[in-house]
mmCIF file of C-alpha atoms in Angstrom:
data_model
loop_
_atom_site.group_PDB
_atom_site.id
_atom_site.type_symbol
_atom_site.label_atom_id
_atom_site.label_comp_id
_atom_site.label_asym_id
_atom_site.label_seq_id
_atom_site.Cartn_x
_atom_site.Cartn_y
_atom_site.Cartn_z
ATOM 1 C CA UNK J 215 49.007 -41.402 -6.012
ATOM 2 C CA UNK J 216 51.590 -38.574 -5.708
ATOM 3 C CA UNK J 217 52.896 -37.688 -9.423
ATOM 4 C CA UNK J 218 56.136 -36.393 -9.491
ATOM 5 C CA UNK J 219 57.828 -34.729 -12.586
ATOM 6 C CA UNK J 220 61.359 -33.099 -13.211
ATOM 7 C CA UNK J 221 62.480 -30.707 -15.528
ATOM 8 C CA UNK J 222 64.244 -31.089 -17.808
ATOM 9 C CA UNK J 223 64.880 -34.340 -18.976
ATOM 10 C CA UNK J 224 68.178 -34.294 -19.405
ATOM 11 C CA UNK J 225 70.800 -31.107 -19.405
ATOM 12 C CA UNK J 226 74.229 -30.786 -20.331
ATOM 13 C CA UNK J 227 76.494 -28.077 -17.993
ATOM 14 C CA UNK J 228 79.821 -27.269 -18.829
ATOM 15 C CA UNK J 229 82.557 -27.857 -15.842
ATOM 16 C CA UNK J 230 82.887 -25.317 -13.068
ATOM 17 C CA UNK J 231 79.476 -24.407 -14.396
ATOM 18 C CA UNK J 232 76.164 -24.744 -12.836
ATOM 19 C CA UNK J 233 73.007 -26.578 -12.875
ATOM 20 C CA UNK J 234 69.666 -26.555 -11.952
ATOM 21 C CA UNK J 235 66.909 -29.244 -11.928
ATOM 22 C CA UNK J 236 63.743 -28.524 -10.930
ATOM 23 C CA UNK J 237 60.723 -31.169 -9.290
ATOM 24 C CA UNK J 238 57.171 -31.101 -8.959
ATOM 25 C CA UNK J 239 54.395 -33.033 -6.951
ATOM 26 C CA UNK J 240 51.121 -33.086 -7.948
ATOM 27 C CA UNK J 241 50.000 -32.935 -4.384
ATOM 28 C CA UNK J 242 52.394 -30.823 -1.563
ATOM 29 C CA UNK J 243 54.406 -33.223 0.501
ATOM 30 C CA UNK J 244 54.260 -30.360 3.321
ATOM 31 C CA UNK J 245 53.100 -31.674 6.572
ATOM 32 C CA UNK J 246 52.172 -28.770 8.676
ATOM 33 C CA UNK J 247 52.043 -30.498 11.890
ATOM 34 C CA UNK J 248 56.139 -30.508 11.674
ATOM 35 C CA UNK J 249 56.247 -28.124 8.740
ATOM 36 C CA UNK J 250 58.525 -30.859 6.941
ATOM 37 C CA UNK J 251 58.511 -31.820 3.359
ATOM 38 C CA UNK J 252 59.123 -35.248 2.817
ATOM 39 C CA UNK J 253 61.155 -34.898 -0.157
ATOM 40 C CA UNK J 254 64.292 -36.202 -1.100
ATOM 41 C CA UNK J 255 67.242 -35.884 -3.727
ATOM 42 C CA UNK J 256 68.886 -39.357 -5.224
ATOM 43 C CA UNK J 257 71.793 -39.315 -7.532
ATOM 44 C CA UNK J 258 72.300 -42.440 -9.662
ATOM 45 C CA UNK J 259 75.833 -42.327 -11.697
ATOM 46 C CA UNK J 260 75.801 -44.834 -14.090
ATOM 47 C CA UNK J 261 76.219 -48.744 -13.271
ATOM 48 C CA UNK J 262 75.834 -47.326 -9.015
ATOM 49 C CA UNK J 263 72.973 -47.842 -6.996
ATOM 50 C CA UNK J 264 71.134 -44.698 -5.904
ATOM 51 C CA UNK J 265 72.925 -42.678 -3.235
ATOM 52 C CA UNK J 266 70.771 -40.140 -0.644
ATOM 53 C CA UNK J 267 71.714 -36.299 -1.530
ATOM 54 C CA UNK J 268 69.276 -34.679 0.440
ATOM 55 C CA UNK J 269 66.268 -35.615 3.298
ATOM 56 C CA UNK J 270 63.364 -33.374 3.986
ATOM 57 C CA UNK J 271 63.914 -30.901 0.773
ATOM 58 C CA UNK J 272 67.110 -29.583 2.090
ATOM 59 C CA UNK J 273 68.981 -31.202 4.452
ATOM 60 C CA UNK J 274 72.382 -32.409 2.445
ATOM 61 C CA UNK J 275 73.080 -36.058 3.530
ATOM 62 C CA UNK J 276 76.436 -36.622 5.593
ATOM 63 C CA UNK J 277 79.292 -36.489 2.944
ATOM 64 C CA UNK J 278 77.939 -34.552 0.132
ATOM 65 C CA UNK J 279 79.563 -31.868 -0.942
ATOM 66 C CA UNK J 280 78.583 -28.301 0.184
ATOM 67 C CA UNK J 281 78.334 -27.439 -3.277
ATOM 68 C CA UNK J 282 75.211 -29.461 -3.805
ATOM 69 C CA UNK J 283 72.300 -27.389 -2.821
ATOM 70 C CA UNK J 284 68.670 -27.950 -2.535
ATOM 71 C CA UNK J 285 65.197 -25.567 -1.561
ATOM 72 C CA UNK J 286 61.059 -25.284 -2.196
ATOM 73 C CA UNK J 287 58.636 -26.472 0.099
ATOM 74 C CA UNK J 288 55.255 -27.902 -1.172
ATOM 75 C CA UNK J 289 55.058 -29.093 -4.288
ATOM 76 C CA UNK J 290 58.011 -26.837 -6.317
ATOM 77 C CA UNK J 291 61.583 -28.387 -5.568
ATOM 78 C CA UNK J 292 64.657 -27.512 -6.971
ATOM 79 C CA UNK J 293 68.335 -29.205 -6.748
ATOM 80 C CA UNK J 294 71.519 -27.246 -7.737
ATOM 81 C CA UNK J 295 74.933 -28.332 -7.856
ATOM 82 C CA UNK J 296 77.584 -25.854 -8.332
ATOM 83 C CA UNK J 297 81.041 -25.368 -10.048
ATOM 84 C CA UNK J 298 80.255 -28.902 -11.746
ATOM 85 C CA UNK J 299 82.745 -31.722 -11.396
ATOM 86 C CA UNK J 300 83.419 -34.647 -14.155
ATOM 87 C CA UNK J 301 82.209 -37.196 -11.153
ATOM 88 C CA UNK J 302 78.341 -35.279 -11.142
ATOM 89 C CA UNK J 303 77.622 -37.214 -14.482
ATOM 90 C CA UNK J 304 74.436 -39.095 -13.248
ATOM 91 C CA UNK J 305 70.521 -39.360 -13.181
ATOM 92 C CA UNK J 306 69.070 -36.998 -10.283
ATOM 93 C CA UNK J 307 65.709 -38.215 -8.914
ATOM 94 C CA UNK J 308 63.050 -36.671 -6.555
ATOM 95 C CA UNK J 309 61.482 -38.642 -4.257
ATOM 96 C CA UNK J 310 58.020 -38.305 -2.029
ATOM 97 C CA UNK J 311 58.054 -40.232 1.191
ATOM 98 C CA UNK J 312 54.792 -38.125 2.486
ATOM 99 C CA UNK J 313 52.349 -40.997 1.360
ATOM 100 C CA UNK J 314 51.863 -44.089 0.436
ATOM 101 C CA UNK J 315 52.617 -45.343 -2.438
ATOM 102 C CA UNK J 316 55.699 -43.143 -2.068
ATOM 103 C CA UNK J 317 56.865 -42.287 -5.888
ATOM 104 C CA UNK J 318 60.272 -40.772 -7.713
ATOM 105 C CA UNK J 319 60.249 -38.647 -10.556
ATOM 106 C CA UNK J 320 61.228 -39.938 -14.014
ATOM 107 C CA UNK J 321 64.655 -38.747 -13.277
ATOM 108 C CA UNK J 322 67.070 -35.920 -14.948
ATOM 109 C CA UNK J 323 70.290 -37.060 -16.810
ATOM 110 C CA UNK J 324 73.147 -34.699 -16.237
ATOM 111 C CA UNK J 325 76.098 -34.280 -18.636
ATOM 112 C CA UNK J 326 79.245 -32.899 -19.190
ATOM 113 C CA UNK Q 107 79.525 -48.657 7.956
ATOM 114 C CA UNK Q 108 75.709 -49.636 6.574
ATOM 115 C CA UNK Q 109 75.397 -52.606 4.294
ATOM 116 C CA UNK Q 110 72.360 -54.113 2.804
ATOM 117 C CA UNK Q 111 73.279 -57.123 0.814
ATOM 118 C CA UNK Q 112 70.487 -58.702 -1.516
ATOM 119 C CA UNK Q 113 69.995 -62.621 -2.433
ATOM 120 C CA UNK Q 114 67.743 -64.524 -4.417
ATOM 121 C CA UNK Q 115 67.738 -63.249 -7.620
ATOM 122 C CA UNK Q 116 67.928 -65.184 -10.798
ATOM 123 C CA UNK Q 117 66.225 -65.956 -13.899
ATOM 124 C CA UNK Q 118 62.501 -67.106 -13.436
ATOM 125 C CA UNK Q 119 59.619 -67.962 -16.197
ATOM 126 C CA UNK Q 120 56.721 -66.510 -16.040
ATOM 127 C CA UNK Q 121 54.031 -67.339 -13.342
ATOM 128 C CA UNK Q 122 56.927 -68.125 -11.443
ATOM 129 C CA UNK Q 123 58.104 -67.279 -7.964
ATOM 130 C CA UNK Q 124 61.056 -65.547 -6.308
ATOM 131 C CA UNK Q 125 62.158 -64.940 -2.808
ATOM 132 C CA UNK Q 126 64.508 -62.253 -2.387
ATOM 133 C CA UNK Q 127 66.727 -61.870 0.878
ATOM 134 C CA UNK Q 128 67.840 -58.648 2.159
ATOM 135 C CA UNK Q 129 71.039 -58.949 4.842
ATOM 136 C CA UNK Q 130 71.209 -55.832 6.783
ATOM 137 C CA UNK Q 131 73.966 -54.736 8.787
ATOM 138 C CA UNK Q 132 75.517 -51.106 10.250
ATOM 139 C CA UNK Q 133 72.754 -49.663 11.194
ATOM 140 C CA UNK Q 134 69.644 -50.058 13.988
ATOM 141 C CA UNK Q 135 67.547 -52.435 11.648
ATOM 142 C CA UNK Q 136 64.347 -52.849 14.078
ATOM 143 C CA UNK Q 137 63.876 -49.034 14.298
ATOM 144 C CA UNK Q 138 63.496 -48.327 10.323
ATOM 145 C CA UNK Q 139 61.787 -48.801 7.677
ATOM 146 C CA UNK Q 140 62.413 -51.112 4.769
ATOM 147 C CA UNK Q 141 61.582 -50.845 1.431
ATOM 148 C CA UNK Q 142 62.548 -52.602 -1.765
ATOM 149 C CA UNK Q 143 62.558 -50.473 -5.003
ATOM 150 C CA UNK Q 144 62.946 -51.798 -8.992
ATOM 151 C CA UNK Q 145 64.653 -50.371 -11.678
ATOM 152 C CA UNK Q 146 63.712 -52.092 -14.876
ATOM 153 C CA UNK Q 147 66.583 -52.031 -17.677
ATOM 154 C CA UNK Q 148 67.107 -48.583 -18.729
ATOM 155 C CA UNK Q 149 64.668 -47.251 -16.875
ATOM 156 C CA UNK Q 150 63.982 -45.227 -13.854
ATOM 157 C CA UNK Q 151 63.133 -46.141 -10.259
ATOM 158 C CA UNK Q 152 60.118 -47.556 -8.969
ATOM 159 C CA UNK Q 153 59.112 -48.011 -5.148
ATOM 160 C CA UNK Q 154 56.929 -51.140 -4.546
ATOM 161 C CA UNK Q 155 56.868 -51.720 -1.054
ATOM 162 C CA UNK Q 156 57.962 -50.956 2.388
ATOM 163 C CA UNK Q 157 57.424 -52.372 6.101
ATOM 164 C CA UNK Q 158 57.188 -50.864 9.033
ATOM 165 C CA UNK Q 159 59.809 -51.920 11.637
ATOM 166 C CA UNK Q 160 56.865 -53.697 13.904
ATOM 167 C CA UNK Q 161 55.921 -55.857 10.451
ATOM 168 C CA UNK Q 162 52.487 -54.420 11.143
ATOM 169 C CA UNK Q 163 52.282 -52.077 8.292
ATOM 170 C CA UNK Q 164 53.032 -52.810 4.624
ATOM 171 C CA UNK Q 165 52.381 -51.025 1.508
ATOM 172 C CA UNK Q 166 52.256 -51.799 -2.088
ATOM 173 C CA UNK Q 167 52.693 -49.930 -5.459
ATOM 174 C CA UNK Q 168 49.489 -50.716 -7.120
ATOM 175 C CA UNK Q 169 51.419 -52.937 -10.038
ATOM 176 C CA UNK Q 170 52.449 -55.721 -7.318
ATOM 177 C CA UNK Q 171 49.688 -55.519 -5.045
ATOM 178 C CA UNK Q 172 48.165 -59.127 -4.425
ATOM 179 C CA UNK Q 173 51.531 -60.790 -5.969
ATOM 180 C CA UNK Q 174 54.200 -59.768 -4.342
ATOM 181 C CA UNK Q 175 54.440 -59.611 0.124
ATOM 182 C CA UNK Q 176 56.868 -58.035 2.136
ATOM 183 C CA UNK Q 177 58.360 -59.226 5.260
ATOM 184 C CA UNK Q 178 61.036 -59.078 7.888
ATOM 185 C CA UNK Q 179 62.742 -60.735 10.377
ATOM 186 C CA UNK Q 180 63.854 -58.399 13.267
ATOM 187 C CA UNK Q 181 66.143 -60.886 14.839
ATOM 188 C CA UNK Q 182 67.961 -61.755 12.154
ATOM 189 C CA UNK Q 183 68.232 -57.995 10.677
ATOM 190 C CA UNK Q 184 66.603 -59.158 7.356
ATOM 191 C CA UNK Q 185 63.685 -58.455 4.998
ATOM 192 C CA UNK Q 186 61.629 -60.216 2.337
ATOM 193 C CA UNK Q 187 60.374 -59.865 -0.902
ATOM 194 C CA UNK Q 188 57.847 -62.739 -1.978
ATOM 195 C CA UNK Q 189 57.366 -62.699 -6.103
ATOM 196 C CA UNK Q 190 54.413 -64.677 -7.164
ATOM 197 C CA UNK Q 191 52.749 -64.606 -10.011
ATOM 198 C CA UNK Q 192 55.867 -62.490 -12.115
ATOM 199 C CA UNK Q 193 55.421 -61.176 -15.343
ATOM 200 C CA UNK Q 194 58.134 -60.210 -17.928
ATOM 201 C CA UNK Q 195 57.540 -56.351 -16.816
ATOM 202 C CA UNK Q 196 58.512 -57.491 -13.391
ATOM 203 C CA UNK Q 197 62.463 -57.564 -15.017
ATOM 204 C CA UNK Q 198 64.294 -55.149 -12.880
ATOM 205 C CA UNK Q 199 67.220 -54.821 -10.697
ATOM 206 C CA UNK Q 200 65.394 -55.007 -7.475
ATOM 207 C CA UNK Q 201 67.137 -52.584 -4.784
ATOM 208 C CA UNK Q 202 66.702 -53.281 -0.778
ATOM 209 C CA UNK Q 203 66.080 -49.786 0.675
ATOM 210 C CA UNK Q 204 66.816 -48.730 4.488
ATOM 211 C CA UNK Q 205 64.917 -46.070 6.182
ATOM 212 C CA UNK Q 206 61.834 -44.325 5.727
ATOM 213 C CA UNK Q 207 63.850 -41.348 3.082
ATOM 214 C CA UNK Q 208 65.201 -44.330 1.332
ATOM 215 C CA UNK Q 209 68.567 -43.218 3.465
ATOM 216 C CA UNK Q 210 70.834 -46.454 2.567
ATOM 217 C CA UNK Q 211 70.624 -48.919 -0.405
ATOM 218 C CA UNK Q 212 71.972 -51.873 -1.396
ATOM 219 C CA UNK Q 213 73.984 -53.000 -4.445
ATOM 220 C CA UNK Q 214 70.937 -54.410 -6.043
ATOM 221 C CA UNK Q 215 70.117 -57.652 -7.638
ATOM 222 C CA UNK Q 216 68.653 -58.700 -11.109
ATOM 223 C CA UNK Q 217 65.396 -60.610 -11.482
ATOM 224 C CA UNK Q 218 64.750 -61.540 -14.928
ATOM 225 C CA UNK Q 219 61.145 -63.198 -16.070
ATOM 226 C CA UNK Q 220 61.349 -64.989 -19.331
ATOM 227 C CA UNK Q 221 60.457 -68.103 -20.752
#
């Protein structure tokens, strides 16, 4: 199975500041034959189901806000949200979708 | 807009069974996959199964293989999660998951196994 892990566990960013949370795979979720990596970005505010941030490593989902920013390719990710708002407060999770038994990483809490 | 509504939840003992429904609606349900994906109290999430849109691939996370089955019923833009056999580690909200990037979720619903 595909191991993912996120650092750090939890981080608190002041508002307008920003922050960065990093993810790793134990295997790279790169598939050459489309050069995609089948990675995605969940965040989770508290007492809300998930909600999609970003598909393939960096594409942002329809209605998130430009400000929200992902990269890496492989098996080194990295999610950054800018100029912090009071409504980011949640638990970001990584996600492999490249194979089965597709996994998320333990998940990073983000405070105020 | 995209709606996945889950049913079936509820408080079982262990060895027990469950059925959970999974109402589907906004979206083109017989193209994607499904997947359901637990979130035990406190904790993070966990992916335990998804179906391909033909039914003729499913997969399991190794802690509900041979207990729990997945199905779906194209026509009636639903999906299935049999419980058998459920433990009190199975406790989790249990989240029904469009797409193959996990692109839409639903609101979730609680299965709690305790005697």
């Amino acid at each position: 199975d595909i191991v993912m892990t996120q650092s750090p566990d939890s981080l608190a960013v002041s508002l307008g500041e920003r922050a960065t949370i990093n993810c790793k795979s134990s295997q790279s979720v790169l598939y050459s034959s489309n050069n995609k990596n089948y990675l995605g970005w969940f965040q989770q505010r508290p007492g809300q189901p998930p909600k999609m941030l970003f598909y393939w490593a960096s594409t942002r989902d329809s209605g998130v806000p430009d400000r929200f920013s992902a990269s890496g390719s492989g098996t080194d990710f990295n999610l950054t949200i800018n100029s912090l708002q009071a409504e980011d407060v949640a638990v970001y999770y990584c996600h492999q979708y490249f194979t089965s038994p597709y996994t998320f990483g333990p998940g990073t809490k983000l405070e105020i | 807009q995209v709606k996945l509504v889950e049913s079936g939840g509820g408080l079982v003992k262990p060895g027990g069974s469950l059925r959970l429904s999974c109402a589907a609606s906004g979206f083109s349900f017989s193209d994607q996959y499904m997947t359901w994906v637990r979130q035990a109290p406190g904790k993070g999430l966990e992916w335990i199964s998804h179906i391909n849109p033909s039914s003729v691939y499913t997969e399991y996370a190794g802690s509900v293989k041979g207990r729990f089955i997945i199905s779906r019923d194209n026509s009636k833009n639903s999906v299935f999660l049999q419980m058998n056999t459920l433990k009190a580690e199975d406790t989790a909200v249990y989240y029904c998951v469009g797409g193959v990037a996990a692109d839409y979720w639903g609101q979730g619903i609680l299965v709690t196994v305790s005697s």
